[in-house]
Coordinates of C-alpha atoms in Angstrom, one line a residue:
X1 CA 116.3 106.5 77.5
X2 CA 116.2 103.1 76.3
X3 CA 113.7 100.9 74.8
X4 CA 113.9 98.6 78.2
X5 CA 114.2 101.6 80.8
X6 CA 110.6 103.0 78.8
X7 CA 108.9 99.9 79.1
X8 CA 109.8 99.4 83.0
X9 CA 109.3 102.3 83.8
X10 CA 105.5 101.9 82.2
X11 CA 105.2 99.1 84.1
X12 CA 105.9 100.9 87.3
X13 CA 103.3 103.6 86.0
X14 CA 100.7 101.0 85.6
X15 CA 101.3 99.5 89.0
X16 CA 101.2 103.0 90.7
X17 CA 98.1 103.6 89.1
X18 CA 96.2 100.4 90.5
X19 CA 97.6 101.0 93.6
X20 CA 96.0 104.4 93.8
X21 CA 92.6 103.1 92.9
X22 CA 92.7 100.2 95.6
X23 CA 92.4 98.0 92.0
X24 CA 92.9 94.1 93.5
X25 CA 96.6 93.7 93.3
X26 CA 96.5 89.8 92.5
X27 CA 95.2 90.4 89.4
X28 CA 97.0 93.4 88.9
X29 CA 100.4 91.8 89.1
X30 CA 99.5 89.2 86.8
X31 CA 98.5 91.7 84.2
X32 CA 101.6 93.5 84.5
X33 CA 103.8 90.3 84.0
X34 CA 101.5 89.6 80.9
X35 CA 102.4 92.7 79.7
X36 CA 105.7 92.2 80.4
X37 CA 106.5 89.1 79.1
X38 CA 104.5 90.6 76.0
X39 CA 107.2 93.4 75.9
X40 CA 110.2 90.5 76.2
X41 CA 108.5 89.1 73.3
X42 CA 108.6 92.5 71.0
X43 CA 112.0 93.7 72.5
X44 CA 113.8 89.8 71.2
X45 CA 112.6 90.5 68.0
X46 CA 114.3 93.8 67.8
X47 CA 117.3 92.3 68.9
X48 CA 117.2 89.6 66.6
X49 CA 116.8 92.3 63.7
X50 CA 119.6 94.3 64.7
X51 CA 121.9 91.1 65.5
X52 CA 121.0 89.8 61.5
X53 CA 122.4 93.2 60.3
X54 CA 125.3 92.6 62.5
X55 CA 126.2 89.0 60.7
X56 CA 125.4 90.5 57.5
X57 CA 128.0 92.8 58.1
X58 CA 130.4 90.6 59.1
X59 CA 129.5 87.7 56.1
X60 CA 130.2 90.6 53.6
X61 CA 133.3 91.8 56.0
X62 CA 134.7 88.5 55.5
X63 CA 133.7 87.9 51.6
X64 CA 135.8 91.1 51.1
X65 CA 138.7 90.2 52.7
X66 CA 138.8 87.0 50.9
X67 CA 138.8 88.9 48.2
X68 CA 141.6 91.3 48.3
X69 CA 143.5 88.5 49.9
X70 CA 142.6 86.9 46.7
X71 CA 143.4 90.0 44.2
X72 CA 147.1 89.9 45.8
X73 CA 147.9 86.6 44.9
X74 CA 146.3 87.1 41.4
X75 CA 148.9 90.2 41.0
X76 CA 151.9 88.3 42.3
X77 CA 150.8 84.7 40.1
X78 CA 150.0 87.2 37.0
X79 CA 153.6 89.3 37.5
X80 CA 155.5 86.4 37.6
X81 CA 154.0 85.3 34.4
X82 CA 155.0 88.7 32.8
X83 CA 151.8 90.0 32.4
X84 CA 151.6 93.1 34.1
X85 CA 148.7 94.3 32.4
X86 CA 146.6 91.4 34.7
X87 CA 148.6 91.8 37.6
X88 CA 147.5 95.6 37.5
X89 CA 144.2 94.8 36.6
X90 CA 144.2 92.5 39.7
X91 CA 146.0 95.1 42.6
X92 CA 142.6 97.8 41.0
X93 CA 140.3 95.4 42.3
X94 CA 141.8 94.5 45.2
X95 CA 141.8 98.2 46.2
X96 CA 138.2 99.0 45.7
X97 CA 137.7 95.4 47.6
X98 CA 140.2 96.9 50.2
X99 CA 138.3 100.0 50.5
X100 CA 134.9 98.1 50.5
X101 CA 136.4 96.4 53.6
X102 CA 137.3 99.0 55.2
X103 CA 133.6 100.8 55.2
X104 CA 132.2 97.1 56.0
X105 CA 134.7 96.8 59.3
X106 CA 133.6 100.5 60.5
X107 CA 129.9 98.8 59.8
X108 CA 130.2 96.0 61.1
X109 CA 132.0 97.5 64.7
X110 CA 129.2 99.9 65.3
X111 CA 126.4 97.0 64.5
X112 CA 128.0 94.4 66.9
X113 CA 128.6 97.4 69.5
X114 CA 124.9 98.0 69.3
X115 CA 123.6 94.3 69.1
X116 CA 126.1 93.7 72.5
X117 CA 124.0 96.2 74.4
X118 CA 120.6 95.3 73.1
X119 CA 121.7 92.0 74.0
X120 CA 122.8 92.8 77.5
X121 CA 119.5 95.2 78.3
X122 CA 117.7 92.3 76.8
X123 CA 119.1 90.0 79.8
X124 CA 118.7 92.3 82.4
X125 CA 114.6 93.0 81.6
X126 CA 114.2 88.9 81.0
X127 CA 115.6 88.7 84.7
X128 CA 114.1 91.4 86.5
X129 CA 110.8 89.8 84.8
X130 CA 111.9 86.0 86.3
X131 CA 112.8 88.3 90.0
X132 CA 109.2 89.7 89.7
X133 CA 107.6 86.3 88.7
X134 CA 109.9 84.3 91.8
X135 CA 108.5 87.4 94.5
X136 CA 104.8 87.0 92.7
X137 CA 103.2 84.2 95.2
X138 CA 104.9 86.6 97.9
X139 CA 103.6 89.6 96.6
X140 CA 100.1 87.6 96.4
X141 CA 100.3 86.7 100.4
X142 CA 101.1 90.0 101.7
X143 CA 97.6 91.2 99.3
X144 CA 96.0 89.1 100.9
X145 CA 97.2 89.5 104.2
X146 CA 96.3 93.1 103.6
X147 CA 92.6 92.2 102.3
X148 CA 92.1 90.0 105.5
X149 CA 93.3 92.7 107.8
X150 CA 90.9 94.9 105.8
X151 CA 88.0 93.3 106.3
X152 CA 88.7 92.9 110.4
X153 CA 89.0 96.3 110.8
X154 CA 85.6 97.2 108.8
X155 CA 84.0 94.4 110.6
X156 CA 85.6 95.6 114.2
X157 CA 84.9 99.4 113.1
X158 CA 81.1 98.1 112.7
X159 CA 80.4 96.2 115.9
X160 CA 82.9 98.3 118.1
X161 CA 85.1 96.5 120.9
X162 CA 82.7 98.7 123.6
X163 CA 79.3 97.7 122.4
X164 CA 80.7 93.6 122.4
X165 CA 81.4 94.3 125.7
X166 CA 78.4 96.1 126.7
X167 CA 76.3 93.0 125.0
X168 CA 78.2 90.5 127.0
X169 CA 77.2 92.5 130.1
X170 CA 74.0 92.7 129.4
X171 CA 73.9 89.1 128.6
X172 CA 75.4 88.4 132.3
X173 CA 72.9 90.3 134.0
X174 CA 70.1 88.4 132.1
X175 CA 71.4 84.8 132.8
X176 CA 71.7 85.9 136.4
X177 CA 68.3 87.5 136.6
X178 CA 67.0 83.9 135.3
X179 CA 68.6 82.7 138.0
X180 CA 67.1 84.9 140.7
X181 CA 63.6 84.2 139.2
X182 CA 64.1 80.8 139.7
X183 CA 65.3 80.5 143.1
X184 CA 62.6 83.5 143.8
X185 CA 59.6 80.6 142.0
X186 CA 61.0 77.7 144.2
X187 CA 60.8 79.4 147.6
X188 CA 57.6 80.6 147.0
X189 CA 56.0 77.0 146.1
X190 CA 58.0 76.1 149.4
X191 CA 56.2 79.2 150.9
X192 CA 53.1 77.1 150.0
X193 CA 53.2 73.8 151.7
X194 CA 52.2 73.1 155.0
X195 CA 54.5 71.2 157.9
X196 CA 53.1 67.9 156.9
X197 CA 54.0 68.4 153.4
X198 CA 57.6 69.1 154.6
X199 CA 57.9 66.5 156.6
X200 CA 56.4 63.9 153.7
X201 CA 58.9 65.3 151.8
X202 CA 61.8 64.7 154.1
X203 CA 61.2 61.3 154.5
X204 CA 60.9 60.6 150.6
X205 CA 64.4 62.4 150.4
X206 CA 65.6 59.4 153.3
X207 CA 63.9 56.8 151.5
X208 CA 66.1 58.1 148.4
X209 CA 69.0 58.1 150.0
X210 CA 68.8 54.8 151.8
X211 CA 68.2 52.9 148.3
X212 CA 71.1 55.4 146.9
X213 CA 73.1 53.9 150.0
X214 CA 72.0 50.1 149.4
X215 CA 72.6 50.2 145.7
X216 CA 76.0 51.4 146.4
X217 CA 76.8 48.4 148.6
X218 CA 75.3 46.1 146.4
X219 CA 77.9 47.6 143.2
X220 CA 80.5 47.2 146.1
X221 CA 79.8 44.0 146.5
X222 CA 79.9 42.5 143.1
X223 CA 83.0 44.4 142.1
X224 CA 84.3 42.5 145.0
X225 CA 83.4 39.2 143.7
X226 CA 84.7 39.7 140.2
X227 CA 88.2 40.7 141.7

């Protein structure tokens, strides 16, 4: 398993954990991308390591080869000077240089193979971080969403849809028992007046409603004269 797949996988641990103990998920999803950007931060310098070995492979790869390509011409310039003694001195070194190049390419191959990957797993974890960060303020809503619904169905489980119903009723039969005790007071003061009184009262209800009657004409009759 690699160094990426342990740390994700971690992560997922982490998450699984909060979940279990109802932790709040805003805040654990910004712990876990702390974390995680934390990791990113630890896994680039690994990969930077492992890329320096790979170029100091490859600087000494290509010293080497400068160097037996060197050592041949030194042979060829020193044979056609007639020195042989040189130019064999000269085709010695280029071997060990030759062989030294050879270890260095086997070197260098495997370090570059290895730095690709890292490079590659290192990509993949810095977007999968960026996917978790774009789906974060989504992630945030549908927590919250969840909270709200939460807290309606403790507040709902609490009151109870029967007993707001049976309060409502209740409060029905009160406002109409008002009423009754009210139209039950105003027939009994009725109860309590004598003909006269009616009839007193009768006539101040047609003295009302012949000023209602004239005050009506008289608006009547100045809207008329403004139009």
């Amino acid at each position: 398993m690699s160094i990426f797949q342990r740390l994700f996988r971690v992560g997922k641990a982490n998450v699984n954990a909060a979940i279990d103990k109802m932790e709040d998920p805003v805040k654990m999803i910004d712990q876990v991308l702390r974390e995680l950007d934390e990791d990113i931060e630890k896994v680039t310098a690994a990969v930077t390591s492992q890329i320096a070995v790979e170029k100091r492979f490859e600087r000494e790869l290509q010293e080497a080869t400068e160097i037996v390509g060197k050592r041949d011409q030194q042979a060829r310039q020193a044979l056609a000077s007639g020195n042989e003694t040189l130019a064999r001195d000269a085709l010695a070194d280029k071997k060990r240089h030759a062989d030294k190049r050879d270890a260095l390419q086997v070197n260098y191959d495997r370090a570059k193979a290895t730095a690709d990957k890292l490079r590659a797993q290192l990509k993949e974890m810095k977007t999968k971080v960026q996917e978790m960060k774009t789906q974060r303020s989504s992630l945030i809503a549908q927590a919250e969403a969840a909270k709200a619904q939460e807290r309606i169905n403790k507040t709902m489980s609490g009151v109870g849809v029967d007993n707001l119903g049976a309060t409502f009723t209740r409060m029905e039969e009160k406002i109409k028992q008002m009423h009754d005790q009210a139209d039950a007071a105003y027939e009994l003061a009725n109860e309590g007046k004598s003909l006269d009184d009616k009839f007193d009262q009768l006539e101040k209800d047609a003295k009302h409603t012949e000023i209602d009657d004239e005050l009506a004409a008289l608006k009547a009759e100045i809207e008329g004269q403004k139009s």
